[in-house]
Amino acid sequence: MVDVSPKPIMLREALARGEIRLQKPTLELIQSQTIAKGNVFASARLAGILAAKKTGDLIPLCHPLPISHCDVQFEIPKSQDRIIIFASAKIAAQTGVEMEALTAVSIAALTIYDMCKAVDKTMRITDVSLISKTKQ
């Protein structure tokens, strides 16, 4: 791991996004909460938050961080052909939380994929990226 001990403790925040593209009927099943595995958004939100908390265990050489906040949100555009996933993470630490935000988005997308794979074979996870990171 990189030695971050000389760095000052600062308030750090990261925002990431990603998309899962799916068929409109699949999105309708998600919105009506009729996917057989249960509430897709609630499950994906929890999975993303839990994954952010475990990022240091999942990615070699990534610092294990006691994040102070993580949020996962979903947006459905008018095109009704995808779900946009946003995740934010915050911490007061010597290193940033961008990996935690990116992990939250990725695992939330994978959870949606897992929960809907029986009804939609065309789903694609795309455009996972860091939108911003700040430190104060």
PDB file of C-alpha atoms in Angstrom:
ATOM      1  CA  MET A   1       0.000   0.000   0.000  1.00  0.00           C
ATOM      2  CA  VAL A   2       1.019   3.575  -0.473  1.00  0.00           C
ATOM      3  CA  ASP A   3       2.156   5.255   2.748  1.00  0.00           C
ATOM      4  CA  VAL A   4      -0.348   8.041   3.463  1.00  0.00           C
ATOM      5  CA  SER A   5       0.827   8.695   7.038  1.00  0.00           C
ATOM      6  CA  PRO A   6       2.532  12.032   6.155  1.00  0.00           C
ATOM      7  CA  LYS A   7      -0.678  13.373   4.616  1.00  0.00           C
ATOM      8  CA  PRO A   8      -3.025  15.524   6.706  1.00  0.00           C
ATOM      9  CA  ILE A   9      -6.462  14.300   7.719  1.00  0.00           C
ATOM     10  CA  MET A  10      -8.987  16.117   5.558  1.00  0.00           C
ATOM     11  CA  LEU A  11     -12.705  15.872   4.843  1.00  0.00           C
ATOM     12  CA  ARG A  12     -12.954  14.008   1.552  1.00  0.00           C
ATOM     13  CA  GLU A  13     -15.916  13.207  -0.658  1.00  0.00           C
ATOM     14  CA  ALA A  14     -16.304  11.316  -3.925  1.00  0.00           C
ATOM     15  CA  LEU A  15     -19.214  10.941  -6.334  1.00  0.00           C
ATOM     16  CA  ALA A  16     -19.424   8.140  -8.916  1.00  0.00           C
ATOM     17  CA  ARG A  17     -21.993   7.082 -11.468  1.00  0.00           C
ATOM     18  CA  GLY A  18     -22.770   4.166 -13.714  1.00  0.00           C
ATOM     19  CA  GLU A  19     -25.600   2.776 -15.806  1.00  0.00           C
ATOM     20  CA  ILE A  20     -27.337  -0.493 -16.348  1.00  0.00           C
ATOM     21  CA  ARG A  21     -29.148  -0.681 -19.646  1.00  0.00           C
ATOM     22  CA  LEU A  22     -32.208  -2.907 -19.740  1.00  0.00           C
ATOM     23  CA  GLN A  23     -35.450  -3.516 -21.549  1.00  0.00           C
ATOM     24  CA  LYS A  24     -38.464  -1.342 -20.784  1.00  0.00           C
ATOM     25  CA  PRO A  25     -40.571  -4.317 -19.547  1.00  0.00           C
ATOM     26  CA  THR A  26     -37.797  -5.141 -17.072  1.00  0.00           C
ATOM     27  CA  LEU A  27     -37.837  -1.597 -15.768  1.00  0.00           C
ATOM     28  CA  GLU A  28     -41.608  -1.801 -15.386  1.00  0.00           C
ATOM     29  CA  LEU A  29     -41.229  -4.983 -13.300  1.00  0.00           C
ATOM     30  CA  ILE A  30     -38.646  -3.252 -11.109  1.00  0.00           C
ATOM     31  CA  GLN A  31     -40.851  -0.199 -10.600  1.00  0.00           C
ATOM     32  CA  SER A  32     -43.908  -2.299  -9.780  1.00  0.00           C
ATOM     33  CA  GLN A  33     -41.804  -4.418  -7.384  1.00  0.00           C
ATOM     34  CA  THR A  34     -42.775  -7.642  -9.130  1.00  0.00           C
ATOM     35  CA  ILE A  35     -39.282  -9.036  -9.720  1.00  0.00           C
ATOM     36  CA  ALA A  36     -39.263 -12.505  -8.121  1.00  0.00           C
ATOM     37  CA  LYS A  37     -36.200 -11.808  -5.958  1.00  0.00           C
ATOM     38  CA  GLY A  38     -37.818  -8.778  -4.291  1.00  0.00           C
ATOM     39  CA  ASN A  39     -37.337  -5.021  -4.110  1.00  0.00           C
ATOM     40  CA  VAL A  40     -34.537  -4.344  -6.598  1.00  0.00           C
ATOM     41  CA  PHE A  41     -33.769  -0.747  -5.612  1.00  0.00           C
ATOM     42  CA  ALA A  42     -33.689  -1.464  -1.871  1.00  0.00           C
ATOM     43  CA  SER A  43     -31.452  -4.488  -2.375  1.00  0.00           C
ATOM     44  CA  ALA A  44     -29.107  -2.688  -4.767  1.00  0.00           C
ATOM     45  CA  ARG A  45     -28.861   0.338  -2.455  1.00  0.00           C
ATOM     46  CA  LEU A  46     -27.904  -1.850   0.527  1.00  0.00           C
ATOM     47  CA  ALA A  47     -25.482  -3.919  -1.531  1.00  0.00           C
ATOM     48  CA  GLY A  48     -23.756  -0.769  -2.791  1.00  0.00           C
ATOM     49  CA  ILE A  49     -23.396   0.692   0.698  1.00  0.00           C
ATOM     50  CA  LEU A  50     -22.113  -2.578   2.143  1.00  0.00           C
ATOM     51  CA  ALA A  51     -19.633  -2.913  -0.727  1.00  0.00           C
ATOM     52  CA  ALA A  52     -18.318   0.608  -0.136  1.00  0.00           C
ATOM     53  CA  LYS A  53     -17.651  -0.345   3.487  1.00  0.00           C
ATOM     54  CA  LYS A  54     -15.724  -3.452   2.328  1.00  0.00           C
ATOM     55  CA  THR A  55     -13.726  -1.881  -0.515  1.00  0.00           C
ATOM     56  CA  GLY A  56     -10.399  -2.398   1.268  1.00  0.00           C
ATOM     57  CA  ASP A  57     -11.185  -6.131   1.485  1.00  0.00           C
ATOM     58  CA  LEU A  58     -12.100  -6.381  -2.196  1.00  0.00           C
ATOM     59  CA  ILE A  59      -9.325  -4.426  -3.923  1.00  0.00           C
ATOM     60  CA  PRO A  60      -5.706  -5.374  -3.219  1.00  0.00           C
ATOM     61  CA  LEU A  61      -3.575  -2.520  -1.833  1.00  0.00           C
ATOM     62  CA  CYS A  62      -6.630  -0.303  -1.279  1.00  0.00           C
ATOM     63  CA  HIS A  63      -6.624   1.213   2.207  1.00  0.00           C
ATOM     64  CA  PRO A  64      -9.417  -0.070   4.459  1.00  0.00           C
ATOM     65  CA  LEU A  65     -11.325   3.084   5.347  1.00  0.00           C
ATOM     66  CA  PRO A  66     -13.932   3.725   8.043  1.00  0.00           C
ATOM     67  CA  ILE A  67     -16.198   5.810   5.816  1.00  0.00           C
ATOM     68  CA  SER A  68     -18.496   8.227   7.610  1.00  0.00           C
ATOM     69  CA  HIS A  69     -21.251   8.285   4.985  1.00  0.00           C
ATOM     70  CA  CYS A  70     -22.303   6.493   1.824  1.00  0.00           C
ATOM     71  CA  ASP A  71     -25.403   7.017  -0.282  1.00  0.00           C
ATOM     72  CA  VAL A  72     -26.651   5.214  -3.390  1.00  0.00           C
ATOM     73  CA  GLN A  73     -29.391   6.738  -5.552  1.00  0.00           C
ATOM     74  CA  PHE A  74     -31.105   5.707  -8.781  1.00  0.00           C
ATOM     75  CA  GLU A  75     -32.436   7.768 -11.654  1.00  0.00           C
ATOM     76  CA  ILE A  76     -34.577   6.592 -14.569  1.00  0.00           C
ATOM     77  CA  PRO A  77     -34.357   8.828 -17.643  1.00  0.00           C
ATOM     78  CA  LYS A  78     -37.357   9.552 -19.854  1.00  0.00           C
ATOM     79  CA  SER A  79     -36.027   7.052 -22.398  1.00  0.00           C
ATOM     80  CA  GLN A  80     -36.948   4.277 -19.912  1.00  0.00           C
ATOM     81  CA  ASP A  81     -34.049   2.141 -21.195  1.00  0.00           C
ATOM     82  CA  ARG A  82     -31.612   2.327 -18.278  1.00  0.00           C
ATOM     83  CA  ILE A  83     -31.084   2.999 -14.630  1.00  0.00           C
ATOM     84  CA  ILE A  84     -28.444   5.559 -13.740  1.00  0.00           C
ATOM     85  CA  ILE A  85     -26.741   4.802 -10.434  1.00  0.00           C
ATOM     86  CA  PHE A  86     -25.080   7.485  -8.313  1.00  0.00           C
ATOM     87  CA  ALA A  87     -23.002   6.797  -5.215  1.00  0.00           C
ATOM     88  CA  SER A  88     -21.322   9.210  -2.861  1.00  0.00           C
ATOM     89  CA  ALA A  89     -18.919   8.481  -0.042  1.00  0.00           C
ATOM     90  CA  LYS A  90     -17.449  10.722   2.673  1.00  0.00           C
ATOM     91  CA  ILE A  91     -14.632  10.411   5.176  1.00  0.00           C
ATOM     92  CA  ALA A  92     -12.232  12.422   7.295  1.00  0.00           C
ATOM     93  CA  ALA A  93      -8.950  10.720   6.466  1.00  0.00           C
ATOM     94  CA  GLN A  94      -5.521  10.885   4.877  1.00  0.00           C
ATOM     95  CA  THR A  95      -6.668   9.348   1.606  1.00  0.00           C
ATOM     96  CA  GLY A  96      -9.662   9.685  -0.710  1.00  0.00           C
ATOM     97  CA  VAL A  97     -12.841   7.649  -1.021  1.00  0.00           C
ATOM     98  CA  GLU A  98     -13.188   7.434  -4.790  1.00  0.00           C
ATOM     99  CA  MET A  99     -12.688   3.655  -4.783  1.00  0.00           C
ATOM    100  CA  GLU A 100     -15.519   3.310  -2.271  1.00  0.00           C
ATOM    101  CA  ALA A 101     -17.904   5.367  -4.430  1.00  0.00           C
ATOM    102  CA  LEU A 102     -16.924   3.435  -7.572  1.00  0.00           C
ATOM    103  CA  THR A 103     -17.329   0.117  -5.760  1.00  0.00           C
ATOM    104  CA  ALA A 104     -20.769   1.126  -4.497  1.00  0.00           C
ATOM    105  CA  VAL A 105     -21.918   1.921  -8.050  1.00  0.00           C
ATOM    106  CA  SER A 106     -20.458  -1.299  -9.446  1.00  0.00           C
ATOM    107  CA  ILE A 107     -21.969  -3.592  -6.831  1.00  0.00           C
ATOM    108  CA  ALA A 108     -25.349  -1.837  -6.987  1.00  0.00           C
ATOM    109  CA  ALA A 109     -25.346  -2.415 -10.763  1.00  0.00           C
ATOM    110  CA  LEU A 110     -24.335  -6.060 -10.330  1.00  0.00           C
ATOM    111  CA  THR A 111     -27.131  -6.537  -7.801  1.00  0.00           C
ATOM    112  CA  ILE A 112     -29.687  -5.154 -10.255  1.00  0.00           C
ATOM    113  CA  TYR A 113     -28.245  -7.470 -12.909  1.00  0.00           C
ATOM    114  CA  ASP A 114     -28.460 -10.503 -10.613  1.00  0.00           C
ATOM    115  CA  MET A 115     -32.007  -9.768  -9.536  1.00  0.00           C
ATOM    116  CA  CYS A 116     -33.265  -9.248 -13.106  1.00  0.00           C
ATOM    117  CA  LYS A 117     -31.212 -11.757 -15.120  1.00  0.00           C
ATOM    118  CA  ALA A 118     -34.096 -14.248 -15.242  1.00  0.00           C
ATOM    119  CA  VAL A 119     -36.302 -11.791 -17.148  1.00  0.00           C
ATOM    120  CA  ASP A 120     -33.756  -9.818 -19.212  1.00  0.00           C
ATOM    121  CA  LYS A 121     -30.820 -11.387 -21.046  1.00  0.00           C
ATOM    122  CA  THR A 122     -29.828  -8.099 -22.717  1.00  0.00           C
ATOM    123  CA  MET A 123     -28.763  -6.052 -19.680  1.00  0.00           C
ATOM    124  CA  ARG A 124     -25.428  -4.228 -19.889  1.00  0.00           C
ATOM    125  CA  ILE A 125     -23.531  -2.399 -17.173  1.00  0.00           C
ATOM    126  CA  THR A 126     -21.811   0.636 -18.693  1.00  0.00           C
ATOM    127  CA  ASP A 127     -20.079   3.935 -18.062  1.00  0.00           C
ATOM    128  CA  VAL A 128     -18.944   3.444 -14.471  1.00  0.00           C
ATOM    129  CA  SER A 129     -16.892   6.552 -13.730  1.00  0.00           C
ATOM    130  CA  LEU A 130     -15.813   9.000 -11.088  1.00  0.00           C
ATOM    131  CA  ILE A 131     -17.706  12.280 -11.377  1.00  0.00           C
ATOM    132  CA  SER A 132     -15.871  14.232  -8.711  1.00  0.00           C
ATOM    133  CA  LYS A 133     -13.656  14.047  -5.667  1.00  0.00           C
ATOM    134  CA  THR A 134     -13.049  16.853  -3.229  1.00  0.00           C
ATOM    135  CA  LYS A 135     -11.047  17.499  -0.110  1.00  0.00           C
ATOM    136  CA  GLN A 136     -11.212  20.305   2.431  1.00  0.00           C
TER     137      GLN A 136
END
